[in-house]
Coordinates of C-alpha atoms in Angstrom, one line a residue:
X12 CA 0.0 0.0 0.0
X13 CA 1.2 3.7 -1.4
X14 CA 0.1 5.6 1.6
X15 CA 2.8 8.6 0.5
X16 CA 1.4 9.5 -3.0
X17 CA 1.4 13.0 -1.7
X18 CA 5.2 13.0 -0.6
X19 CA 5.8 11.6 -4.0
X20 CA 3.9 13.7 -5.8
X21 CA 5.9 16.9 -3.9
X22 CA 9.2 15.3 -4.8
X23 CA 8.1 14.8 -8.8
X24 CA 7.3 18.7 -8.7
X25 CA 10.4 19.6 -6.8
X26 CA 12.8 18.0 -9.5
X27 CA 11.0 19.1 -12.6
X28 CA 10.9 22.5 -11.2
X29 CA 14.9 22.0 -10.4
X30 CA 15.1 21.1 -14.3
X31 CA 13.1 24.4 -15.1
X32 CA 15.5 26.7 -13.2
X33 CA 18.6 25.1 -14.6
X34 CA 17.0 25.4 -18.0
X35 CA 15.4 28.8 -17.4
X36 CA 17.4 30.8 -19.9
X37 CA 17.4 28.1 -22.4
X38 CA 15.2 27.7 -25.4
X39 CA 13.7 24.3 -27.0
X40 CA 11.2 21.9 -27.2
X41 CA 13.1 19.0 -25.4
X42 CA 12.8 21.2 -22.0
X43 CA 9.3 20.3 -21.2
X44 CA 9.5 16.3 -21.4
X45 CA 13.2 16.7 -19.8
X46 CA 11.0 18.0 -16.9
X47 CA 8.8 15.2 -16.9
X48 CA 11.3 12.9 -16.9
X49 CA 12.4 14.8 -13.8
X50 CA 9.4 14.1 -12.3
X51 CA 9.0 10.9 -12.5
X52 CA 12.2 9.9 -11.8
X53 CA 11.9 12.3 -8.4
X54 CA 8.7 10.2 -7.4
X55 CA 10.3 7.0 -8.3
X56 CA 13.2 8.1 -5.3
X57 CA 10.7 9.1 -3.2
X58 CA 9.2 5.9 -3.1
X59 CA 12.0 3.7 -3.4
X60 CA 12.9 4.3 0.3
X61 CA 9.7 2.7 1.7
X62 CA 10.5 -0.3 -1.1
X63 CA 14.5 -0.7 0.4
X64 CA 12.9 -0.7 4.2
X65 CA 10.0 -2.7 3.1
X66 CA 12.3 -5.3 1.5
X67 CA 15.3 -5.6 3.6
X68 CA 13.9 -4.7 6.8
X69 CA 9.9 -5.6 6.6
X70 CA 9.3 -2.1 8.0
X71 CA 5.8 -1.3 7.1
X72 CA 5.4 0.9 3.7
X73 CA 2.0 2.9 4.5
X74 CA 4.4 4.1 7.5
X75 CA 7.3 5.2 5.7
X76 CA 5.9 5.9 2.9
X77 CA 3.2 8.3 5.1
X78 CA 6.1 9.8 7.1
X79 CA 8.1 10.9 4.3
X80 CA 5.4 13.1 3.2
X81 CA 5.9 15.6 5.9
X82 CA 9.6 15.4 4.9
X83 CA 9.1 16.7 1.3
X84 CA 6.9 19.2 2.7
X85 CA 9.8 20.4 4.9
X86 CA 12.0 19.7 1.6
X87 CA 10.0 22.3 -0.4
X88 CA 9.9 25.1 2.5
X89 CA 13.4 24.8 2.7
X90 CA 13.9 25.1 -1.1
X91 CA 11.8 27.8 -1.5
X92 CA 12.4 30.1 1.3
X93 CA 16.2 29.4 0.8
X94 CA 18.2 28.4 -2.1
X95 CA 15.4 28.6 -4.8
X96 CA 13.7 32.1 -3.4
X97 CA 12.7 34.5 -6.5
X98 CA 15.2 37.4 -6.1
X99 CA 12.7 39.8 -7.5
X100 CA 10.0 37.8 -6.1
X101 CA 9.3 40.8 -3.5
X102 CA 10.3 38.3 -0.7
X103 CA 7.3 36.1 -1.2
X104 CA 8.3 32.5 -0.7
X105 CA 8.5 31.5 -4.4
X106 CA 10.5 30.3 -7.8
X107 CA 10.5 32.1 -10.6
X108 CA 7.9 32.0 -13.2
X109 CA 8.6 29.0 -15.9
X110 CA 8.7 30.1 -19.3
X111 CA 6.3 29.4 -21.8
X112 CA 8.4 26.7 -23.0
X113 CA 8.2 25.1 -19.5
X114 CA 4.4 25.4 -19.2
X115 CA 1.4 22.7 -20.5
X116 CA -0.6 24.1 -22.7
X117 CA -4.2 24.7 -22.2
X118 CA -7.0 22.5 -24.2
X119 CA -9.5 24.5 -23.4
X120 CA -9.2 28.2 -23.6
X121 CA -9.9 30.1 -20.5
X122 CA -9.7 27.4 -18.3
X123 CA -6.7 25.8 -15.9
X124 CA -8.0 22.6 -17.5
X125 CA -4.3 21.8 -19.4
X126 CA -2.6 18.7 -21.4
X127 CA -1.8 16.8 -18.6
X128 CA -5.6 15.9 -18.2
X129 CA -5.3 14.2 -21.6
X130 CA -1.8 12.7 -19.7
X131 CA -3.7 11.3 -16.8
X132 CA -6.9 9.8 -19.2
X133 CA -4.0 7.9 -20.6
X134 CA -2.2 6.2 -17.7
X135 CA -5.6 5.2 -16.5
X136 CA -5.9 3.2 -19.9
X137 CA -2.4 1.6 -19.5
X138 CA -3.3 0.9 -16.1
X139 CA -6.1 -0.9 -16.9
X140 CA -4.2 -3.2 -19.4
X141 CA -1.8 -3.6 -17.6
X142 CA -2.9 -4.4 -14.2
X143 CA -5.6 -6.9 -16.1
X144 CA -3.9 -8.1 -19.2
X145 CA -0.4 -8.6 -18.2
X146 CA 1.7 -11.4 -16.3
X147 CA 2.9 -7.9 -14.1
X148 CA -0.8 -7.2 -13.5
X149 CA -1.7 -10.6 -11.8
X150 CA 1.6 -10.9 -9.7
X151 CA 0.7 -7.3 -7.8
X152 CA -2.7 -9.0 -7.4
X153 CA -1.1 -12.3 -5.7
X154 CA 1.4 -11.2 -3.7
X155 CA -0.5 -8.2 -2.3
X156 CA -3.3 -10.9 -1.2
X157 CA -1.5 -14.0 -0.5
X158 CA 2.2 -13.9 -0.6
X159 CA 3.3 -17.1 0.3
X160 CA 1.0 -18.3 -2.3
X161 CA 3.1 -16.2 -4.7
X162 CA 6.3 -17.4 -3.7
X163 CA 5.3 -20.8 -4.4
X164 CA 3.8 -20.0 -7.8
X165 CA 6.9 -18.6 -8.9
X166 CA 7.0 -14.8 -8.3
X167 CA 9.3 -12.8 -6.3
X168 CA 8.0 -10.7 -3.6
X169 CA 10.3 -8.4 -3.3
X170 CA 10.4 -7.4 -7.0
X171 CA 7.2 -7.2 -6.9
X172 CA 7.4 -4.8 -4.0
X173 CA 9.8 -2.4 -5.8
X174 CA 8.4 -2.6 -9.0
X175 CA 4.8 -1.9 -7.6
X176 CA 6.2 1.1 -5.3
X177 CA 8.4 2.7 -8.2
X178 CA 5.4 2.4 -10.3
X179 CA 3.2 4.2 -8.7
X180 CA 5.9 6.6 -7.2
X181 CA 6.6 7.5 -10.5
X182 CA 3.3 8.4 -11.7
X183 CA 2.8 10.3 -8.5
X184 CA 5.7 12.5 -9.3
X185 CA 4.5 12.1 -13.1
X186 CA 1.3 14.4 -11.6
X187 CA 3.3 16.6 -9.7
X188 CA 5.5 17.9 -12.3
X189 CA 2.2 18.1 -14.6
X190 CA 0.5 20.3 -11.7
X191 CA 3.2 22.5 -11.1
X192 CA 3.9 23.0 -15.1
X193 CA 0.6 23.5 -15.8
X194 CA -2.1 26.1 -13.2
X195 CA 1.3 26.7 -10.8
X196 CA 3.9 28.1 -13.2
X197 CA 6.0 27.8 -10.0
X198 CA 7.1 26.4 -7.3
X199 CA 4.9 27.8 -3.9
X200 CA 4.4 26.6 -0.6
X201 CA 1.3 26.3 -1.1
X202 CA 1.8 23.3 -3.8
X203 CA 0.6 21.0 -1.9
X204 CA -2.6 20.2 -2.2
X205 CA -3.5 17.0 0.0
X206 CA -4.1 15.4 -4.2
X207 CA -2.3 12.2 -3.1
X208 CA -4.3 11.9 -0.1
X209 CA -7.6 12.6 -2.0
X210 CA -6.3 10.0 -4.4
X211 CA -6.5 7.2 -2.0
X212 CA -10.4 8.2 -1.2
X213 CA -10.7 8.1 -5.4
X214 CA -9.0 4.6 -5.5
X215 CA -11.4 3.2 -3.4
X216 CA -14.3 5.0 -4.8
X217 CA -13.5 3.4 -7.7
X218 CA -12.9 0.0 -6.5
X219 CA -8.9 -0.1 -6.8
X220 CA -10.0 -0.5 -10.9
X221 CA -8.2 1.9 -13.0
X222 CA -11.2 2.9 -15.2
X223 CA -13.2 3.3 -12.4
X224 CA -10.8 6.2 -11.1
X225 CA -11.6 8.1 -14.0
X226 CA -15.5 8.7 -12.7
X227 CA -14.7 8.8 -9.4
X228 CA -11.7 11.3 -9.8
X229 CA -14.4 13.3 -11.6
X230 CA -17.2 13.0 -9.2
X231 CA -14.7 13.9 -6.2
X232 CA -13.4 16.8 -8.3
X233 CA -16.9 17.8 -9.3
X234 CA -17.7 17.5 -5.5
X235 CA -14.3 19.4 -4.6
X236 CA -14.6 22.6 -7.0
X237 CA -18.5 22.8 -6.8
X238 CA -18.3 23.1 -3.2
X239 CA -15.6 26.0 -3.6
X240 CA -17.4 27.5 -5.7

């Protein structure tokens, strides 16, 4: 269990933004996905820490993977108060603003509602195939139910375990970089959002079934923003 989505997702934003202000004076269309990349790969860290404890020492993931949240929350205050402060920001606690080049476009005009959306319709699809058509799919299934029973039928537990945790790591940090790239433009304290913890609630909502995130990500969002509104 991925109890730390929302760590994950920080970390994924704090490395593609670190890619946007090494890149800041750059031009080019490889900038964008390089950030991406970035924040995947920054998730995938994130939660490779609960895998390594999980694995070697059978400390408990939703734990670890829960307490390390409040560390990237400390990581990003840190960053953005110190090292990665706007110089002209008028000492407000912020990056700079990315460049166009560094943004997501927007699909529809007038809107926050960006490309990433497309992004995460996407992922849900490959999820979907993947967790129920694939060899991958049905080990996660096993092991996460009956573990000895998976050892004997041939899979490894601990791959499993890493490959499950940097999977999902990654996307988380795959969101972040999307969120903070597309209505952010920045890095800001206030970047978190408590979307990884939400997340959990729209798992279950939709029955741990990939497709059935899609509707219930939309009926908690439609929940979320008409009640803001």
């Amino acid at each position: 269990w991925n109890i730390g989505a929302e760590g994950q997702y920080i970390l994924g934003g704090l490395a593609g933004t670190g890619i946007a202000l090494l890149t800041h004076d750059m031009s080019g269309p490889w900038i964008l996905p390089l950030m991406v990349l970035a924040g995947i790969v920054g998730g995938m860290a994130w939660a490779a820490i609960p895998a390594l404890l999980k694995t070697r020492l059978q400390v408990n993931e939703i734990l670890t993977s829960l307490m390390l949240t409040y560390v990237a929350i400390q990581l990003l205050n840190y960053l953005v108060i110190g090292p990665w402060k706007d110089p002209r920001g008028m000492g407000f606690p912020q990056t700079v603003m990315f460049t166009a080049e560094q943004t997501l476009p927007r699909i529809i005009p007038g809107t926050i509602v960006h490309a990433g959306v497309l992004v995460a319709f996407a992922v849900a699809l490959i999820a979907w195939f993947v967790m129920g058509r694939s060899v991958f799919g049905f080990s996660v299934k096993v092991v996460g139910s009956a573990p000895n029973a998976a050892r004997y039928g041939g899979f490894s537990v601990n791959r499993t375990v890493w490959m499950t945790l940097l999977l999902s790591g990654g996307l988380a940090g795959l969101a972040g970089i999307l969120e903070v790239a597309g209505p952010f433009g920045r890095m800001v304290p206030s970047f978190p959002t408590n979307y990884g913890f939400t997340a959990i609630i729209v798992a279950f909502l939709g029955r741990l079934h990939p497709i059935g995130a899609i509707f219930a990500g939309l009926a908690i969002a439609l929940t979320v923003v008409g009640g803001e509104v």
